[in-house]
mmCIF file of C-alpha atoms in Angstrom:
data_model
loop_
_atom_site.group_PDB
_atom_site.id
_atom_site.type_symbol
_atom_site.label_atom_id
_atom_site.label_comp_id
_atom_site.label_asym_id
_atom_site.label_seq_id
_atom_site.Cartn_x
_atom_site.Cartn_y
_atom_site.Cartn_z
ATOM 1 C CA MET A 1 12.533 71.054 10.515
ATOM 2 C CA CYS A 2 12.018 73.423 7.685
ATOM 3 C CA LYS A 3 8.417 72.400 7.458
ATOM 4 C CA THR A 4 7.807 72.506 11.245
ATOM 5 C CA LEU A 5 9.059 76.168 11.239
ATOM 6 C CA ARG A 6 7.011 77.191 8.415
ATOM 7 C CA VAL A 7 3.916 75.648 9.787
ATOM 8 C CA LEU A 8 4.689 77.376 13.119
ATOM 9 C CA ASN A 9 5.295 80.831 11.496
ATOM 10 C CA ALA A 10 1.898 80.528 9.704
ATOM 11 C CA VAL A 11 0.034 79.695 12.977
ATOM 12 C CA ARG A 12 1.947 82.331 14.988
ATOM 13 C CA ASN A 13 0.744 85.178 12.723
ATOM 14 C CA TYR A 14 -1.230 87.742 14.633
ATOM 15 C CA GLU A 15 -4.377 86.934 12.687
ATOM 16 C CA ILE A 16 -4.305 83.391 13.970
ATOM 17 C CA GLY A 17 -2.732 83.660 17.282
ATOM 18 C CA VAL A 18 -1.355 80.389 18.235
ATOM 19 C CA PRO A 19 2.093 80.862 19.784
ATOM 20 C CA LEU A 20 3.300 77.231 19.748
ATOM 21 C CA SER A 21 6.882 76.204 20.333
ATOM 22 C CA ILE A 22 8.583 73.410 18.403
ATOM 23 C CA GLN A 23 8.063 71.014 21.410
ATOM 24 C CA GLN A 24 4.476 71.944 21.945
ATOM 25 C CA TYR A 25 3.863 71.368 18.128
ATOM 26 C CA LYS A 26 5.613 67.951 18.364
ATOM 27 C CA LEU A 27 3.509 67.002 21.492
ATOM 28 C CA LEU A 28 0.289 68.341 19.831
ATOM 29 C CA THR A 29 0.843 66.767 16.225
ATOM 30 C CA ALA A 30 -0.247 68.251 12.937
ATOM 31 C CA PRO A 31 -3.573 66.634 12.830
ATOM 32 C CA VAL A 32 -4.629 67.994 16.095
ATOM 33 C CA LEU A 33 -3.491 71.551 15.145
ATOM 34 C CA ILE A 34 -5.626 71.331 12.096
ATOM 35 C CA GLY A 35 -8.615 70.287 14.295
ATOM 36 C CA ARG A 36 -8.098 73.312 16.475
ATOM 37 C CA LEU A 37 -7.766 75.589 13.273
ATOM 38 C CA ILE A 38 -10.900 74.136 11.761
ATOM 39 C CA ASN A 39 -12.891 74.679 15.030
ATOM 40 C CA ALA A 40 -11.764 78.248 14.920
ATOM 41 C CA HIS A 41 -12.886 78.441 11.396
ATOM 42 C CA GLN A 42 -9.634 78.920 9.895
ATOM 43 C CA HIS A 43 -10.306 76.502 7.058
ATOM 44 C CA LEU A 44 -7.937 77.958 4.462
ATOM 45 C CA LEU A 45 -4.874 77.813 6.766
ATOM 46 C CA ALA A 46 -5.893 74.268 7.796
ATOM 47 C CA LEU A 47 -6.265 73.167 4.210
ATOM 48 C CA ARG A 48 -2.758 74.506 3.342
ATOM 49 C CA ILE A 49 -1.207 72.825 6.267
ATOM 50 C CA SER A 50 -2.920 69.587 5.453
ATOM 51 C CA ASP A 51 -1.411 69.899 1.881
ATOM 52 C CA TYR A 52 1.939 71.018 3.122
ATOM 53 C CA THR A 53 2.383 68.054 5.637
ATOM 54 C CA GLY A 54 0.778 65.377 3.348
ATOM 55 C CA LEU A 55 -2.415 64.918 5.289
ATOM 56 C CA SER A 56 -5.800 64.255 3.725
ATOM 57 C CA PRO A 57 -7.941 67.304 3.360
ATOM 58 C CA GLU A 58 -11.122 65.470 3.904
ATOM 59 C CA VAL A 59 -11.528 66.458 7.632
ATOM 60 C CA VAL A 60 -11.025 70.152 6.658
ATOM 61 C CA ILE A 61 -13.359 70.165 3.499
ATOM 62 C CA MET A 62 -15.974 68.338 5.426
ATOM 63 C CA HIS A 63 -16.007 70.820 8.431
ATOM 64 C CA TRP A 64 -16.059 73.767 6.029
ATOM 65 C CA ALA A 65 -18.956 72.311 3.999
ATOM 66 C CA CYS A 66 -21.037 71.566 7.135
ATOM 67 C CA ALA A 67 -20.162 75.030 8.476
ATOM 68 C CA LYS A 68 -20.949 76.718 5.233
ATOM 69 C CA ILE A 69 -24.415 75.297 5.106
ATOM 70 C CA THR A 70 -25.160 76.398 8.722
ATOM 71 C CA ALA A 71 -23.998 79.997 8.046
ATOM 72 C CA SER A 72 -25.793 80.495 4.766
ATOM 73 C CA PRO A 73 -29.494 80.376 5.219
ATOM 74 C CA ALA A 74 -29.952 83.276 2.851
ATOM 75 C CA ILE A 75 -28.100 81.700 -0.041
ATOM 76 C CA HIS A 76 -30.241 79.752 -2.623
ATOM 77 C CA ASP A 77 -29.889 76.016 -2.715
ATOM 78 C CA ALA A 78 -28.712 75.864 -6.339
ATOM 79 C CA ALA A 79 -26.063 78.762 -5.560
ATOM 80 C CA LEU A 80 -24.883 76.848 -2.286
ATOM 81 C CA LEU A 81 -24.691 73.702 -3.951
ATOM 82 C CA GLU A 82 -22.364 75.041 -6.710
ATOM 83 C CA MET A 83 -20.072 76.434 -4.022
ATOM 84 C CA LEU A 84 -20.041 73.220 -1.976
ATOM 85 C CA LEU A 85 -19.385 70.930 -4.934
ATOM 86 C CA ASP A 86 -16.462 73.145 -6.069
ATOM 87 C CA LYS A 87 -14.629 72.330 -2.754
ATOM 88 C CA LEU A 88 -15.933 68.779 -2.254
ATOM 89 C CA LYS A 89 -14.662 67.661 -5.524
ATOM 90 C CA LEU A 90 -11.194 68.376 -4.241
ATOM 91 C CA CYS A 91 -11.253 65.257 -2.095
ATOM 92 C CA LYS A 92 -11.810 61.946 -3.678
ATOM 93 C CA GLY A 93 -13.781 59.613 -1.717
ATOM 94 C CA ILE A 94 -15.451 62.263 0.615
ATOM 95 C CA SER A 95 -18.949 61.494 2.050
ATOM 96 C CA TYR A 96 -21.402 63.810 0.258
ATOM 97 C CA ALA A 97 -24.056 61.832 2.266
ATOM 98 C CA ALA A 98 -22.711 63.232 5.336
ATOM 99 C CA VAL A 99 -22.772 66.631 4.109
ATOM 100 C CA ALA A 100 -26.403 66.148 2.837
ATOM 101 C CA SER A 101 -27.281 64.892 6.322
ATOM 102 C CA GLN A 102 -25.931 68.336 7.734
ATOM 103 C CA ALA A 103 -28.086 70.143 5.211
ATOM 104 C CA ASP A 104 -31.268 68.115 6.331
ATOM 105 C CA LYS A 105 -30.513 68.802 9.966
ATOM 106 C CA SER A 106 -30.277 72.578 8.998
ATOM 107 C CA GLY A 107 -33.949 72.286 7.530
ATOM 108 C CA ARG A 108 -32.512 72.318 3.828
ATOM 109 C CA ARG A 109 -34.218 69.247 2.559
ATOM 110 C CA LYS A 110 -34.096 70.335 -1.113
ATOM 111 C CA LEU A 111 -30.304 70.938 -0.856
ATOM 112 C CA ALA A 112 -29.815 67.525 1.035
ATOM 113 C CA ALA A 113 -31.668 65.738 -1.993
ATOM 114 C CA MET A 114 -29.240 67.565 -4.368
ATOM 115 C CA LEU A 115 -26.151 66.646 -2.526
ATOM 116 C CA VAL A 116 -26.999 63.136 -2.077
ATOM 117 C CA GLU A 117 -27.164 62.711 -5.713
ATOM 118 C CA HIS A 118 -23.773 63.074 -5.982
ATOM 119 C CA GLU A 119 -22.918 60.465 -3.394
ATOM 120 C CA PRO A 120 -21.752 57.275 -5.517
ATOM 121 C CA ARG A 121 -22.322 54.763 -2.781
ATOM 122 C CA SER A 122 -26.097 53.255 -2.740
ATOM 123 C CA SER A 123 -25.508 52.237 0.848
ATOM 124 C CA LYS A 124 -25.163 55.847 1.954
ATOM 125 C CA GLN A 125 -27.760 57.141 -0.515
ATOM 126 C CA VAL A 126 -30.742 54.983 0.360
ATOM 127 C CA PRO A 127 -31.158 55.607 4.199
ATOM 128 C CA LEU A 128 -30.687 59.266 3.822
ATOM 129 C CA LEU A 129 -33.204 59.457 0.950
ATOM 130 C CA LEU A 130 -35.587 57.614 3.320
ATOM 131 C CA SER A 131 -34.932 59.992 6.213
ATOM 132 C CA ILE A 132 -35.801 63.082 4.107
ATOM 133 C CA GLY A 133 -39.051 61.739 2.614
ATOM 134 C CA GLU A 134 -37.663 61.040 -0.948
ATOM 135 C CA GLU A 135 -39.041 57.431 -0.903
ATOM 136 C CA ASP A 136 -39.463 57.194 -4.767
ATOM 137 C CA THR A 137 -35.842 58.206 -5.299
ATOM 138 C CA ALA A 138 -34.694 55.738 -2.575
ATOM 139 C CA LEU A 139 -36.564 52.969 -4.191
ATOM 140 C CA MET A 140 -34.937 53.530 -7.583
ATOM 141 C CA LYS A 141 -31.486 53.857 -6.082
ATOM 142 C CA ALA A 142 -32.020 50.542 -4.026
ATOM 143 C CA THR A 143 -33.130 48.597 -7.115
ATOM 144 C CA GLU A 144 -30.439 50.041 -9.451
ATOM 145 C CA SER A 145 -27.813 48.843 -6.957
ATOM 146 C CA GLU A 146 -26.227 45.342 -7.727
ATOM 147 C CA SER A 147 -27.283 44.219 -4.241
ATOM 148 C CA THR A 148 -30.332 45.899 -2.666
ATOM 149 C CA ALA A 149 -30.075 43.368 0.262
ATOM 150 C CA GLY A 150 -26.563 44.557 0.947
ATOM 151 C CA VAL A 151 -27.640 48.182 0.784
ATOM 152 C CA PHE A 152 -30.119 47.815 3.609
ATOM 153 C CA TRP A 153 -28.214 45.291 5.362
ATOM 154 C CA ASN A 154 -24.937 47.372 5.634
ATOM 155 C CA ASP A 155 -26.852 50.235 7.266
ATOM 156 C CA THR A 156 -29.451 48.593 9.526
ATOM 157 C CA GLY A 157 -27.801 45.160 10.272
ATOM 158 C CA LYS A 158 -24.881 46.224 12.371
ATOM 159 C CA THR A 159 -26.282 44.032 15.283
ATOM 160 C CA SER A 160 -27.533 40.563 14.670
ATOM 161 C CA GLY A 161 -30.967 39.497 15.574
ATOM 162 C CA SER A 162 -34.527 40.223 14.589
ATOM 163 C CA GLY A 163 -34.153 43.795 15.419
ATOM 164 C CA SER A 164 -32.182 44.448 12.274
ATOM 165 C CA ILE A 165 -34.626 42.428 10.217
ATOM 166 C CA HIS A 166 -37.588 44.475 11.351
ATOM 167 C CA HIS A 167 -35.723 47.624 10.685
ATOM 168 C CA ILE A 168 -34.870 46.533 7.113
ATOM 169 C CA CYS A 169 -38.421 45.381 6.602
ATOM 170 C CA ALA A 170 -39.679 48.611 7.980
ATOM 171 C CA ASP A 171 -37.928 50.546 5.347
ATOM 172 C CA VAL A 172 -39.178 48.305 2.502
ATOM 173 C CA ALA A 173 -42.677 48.455 3.893
ATOM 174 C CA LEU A 174 -42.558 52.218 3.801
ATOM 175 C CA LEU A 175 -41.603 52.258 0.105
ATOM 176 C CA LEU A 176 -44.435 49.533 -0.624
ATOM 177 C CA TRP A 177 -46.982 51.636 1.168
ATOM 178 C CA LYS A 178 -46.126 54.705 -0.862
ATOM 179 C CA GLU A 179 -46.517 52.663 -4.295
ATOM 180 C CA SER A 180 -49.617 50.970 -3.046
ATOM 181 C CA TRP A 181 -51.104 54.188 -2.285
ATOM 182 C CA GLU A 182 -50.355 55.427 -5.670
ATOM 183 C CA LEU A 183 -51.718 52.431 -7.259
ATOM 184 C CA GLY A 184 -54.868 52.600 -5.128
ATOM 185 C CA LYS A 185 -55.800 55.825 -7.143
ATOM 186 C CA ASN A 186 -55.906 53.621 -10.254
ATOM 187 C CA PRO A 187 -56.193 49.798 -9.654
ATOM 188 C CA MET A 188 -56.393 48.987 -13.302
ATOM 189 C CA ALA A 189 -52.946 50.473 -13.684
ATOM 190 C CA SER A 190 -51.314 48.100 -11.263
ATOM 191 C CA ARG A 191 -49.145 46.135 -13.724
ATOM 192 C CA GLY A 192 -48.368 49.118 -15.980
ATOM 193 C CA SER A 193 -46.917 51.172 -12.898
ATOM 194 C CA PRO A 194 -43.277 51.972 -13.327
ATOM 195 C CA LEU A 195 -42.580 50.860 -9.759
ATOM 196 C CA HIS A 196 -44.191 47.481 -10.377
ATOM 197 C CA GLY A 197 -40.920 45.745 -11.204
ATOM 198 C CA PRO A 198 -38.770 47.363 -8.392
ATOM 199 C CA ARG A 199 -41.784 46.452 -6.018
ATOM 200 C CA ILE A 200 -41.344 42.707 -6.825
ATOM 201 C CA LYS A 201 -37.679 43.012 -6.466
ATOM 202 C CA LEU A 202 -37.968 44.593 -3.130
ATOM 203 C CA ILE A 203 -40.222 41.974 -2.015
ATOM 204 C CA GLU A 204 -37.972 39.173 -3.320
ATOM 205 C CA LYS A 205 -35.066 40.952 -1.309
ATOM 206 C CA THR A 206 -37.277 40.822 1.795
ATOM 207 C CA HIS A 207 -37.936 37.086 1.195
ATOM 208 C CA SER A 208 -34.143 36.447 1.144
ATOM 209 C CA LEU A 209 -33.688 38.622 4.260
ATOM 210 C CA PHE A 210 -36.305 36.787 6.076
ATOM 211 C CA ALA A 211 -34.781 33.527 5.020
ATOM 212 C CA GLU A 212 -31.621 34.325 6.982
ATOM 213 C CA THR A 213 -33.149 33.700 10.339
ATOM 214 C CA LYS A 214 -34.999 30.689 11.622
ATOM 215 C CA GLU A 215 -37.464 32.904 13.326
ATOM 216 C CA HIS A 216 -38.881 34.395 10.342
ATOM 217 C CA THR A 217 -39.846 31.246 8.304
ATOM 218 C CA PHE A 218 -43.569 32.295 7.858
ATOM 219 C CA GLU A 219 -42.586 35.861 6.782
ATOM 220 C CA SER A 220 -40.087 34.444 4.376
ATOM 221 C CA LYS A 221 -42.764 32.180 2.617
ATOM 222 C CA ALA A 222 -45.346 34.873 2.658
ATOM 223 C CA ALA A 223 -42.950 37.343 0.804
ATOM 224 C CA GLU A 224 -41.865 34.730 -1.679
ATOM 225 C CA GLU A 225 -45.809 33.908 -2.319
ATOM 226 C CA HIS A 226 -46.482 37.712 -2.495
ATOM 227 C CA ALA A 227 -43.854 38.113 -5.283
ATOM 228 C CA ARG A 228 -44.822 35.063 -7.158
ATOM 229 C CA LEU A 229 -48.578 36.471 -7.256
ATOM 230 C CA LEU A 230 -47.319 39.849 -8.524
ATOM 231 C CA ARG A 231 -45.397 38.356 -11.560
#
């Protein structure tokens, strides 16, 4: 009861203006109250109530970060990144990729690329890097992953069938096209390209993905042969 009264006193303050009774608060619940506070941009109070009631601060910090990006068009990317990281690091496991996606939607692709570097999960990094035009970085992140196939499958294979396979291969094809274009400027440097090894790995992963379905036997064999010829 003591905690409830303290929360109610905080939100009844004239600066907040939420005159809840004890019964209303019990029916509303703390998570819903916190949701209303963040929608009113009362992030600091929402964060304090989350901490006081033992709730995760993730929702509050995520909303604050996205709102900060939207409201800060004049702040330089590096300075804004520092502000965001200072708060995001308070919540272990928070999705940096989700915040980076908001930065991209706000037209700040450089900031998005800087944020996604702090995302520890490759399965979240690679699709976003592809969407913001960072194909080379996406290629490196994908091949650094212990399971490149898993990276693409987790994010594009939510439904079974050839649709998900085609989506995966479209992503891979985009990366290979980029590298082929670079190599095309100097065909003699093909084997010395820093992307030559990753290119083979991605083709091998494409082969294994095609092998998952009976309808793509030809494509699977073609990818396998392609990788063999490049070695």
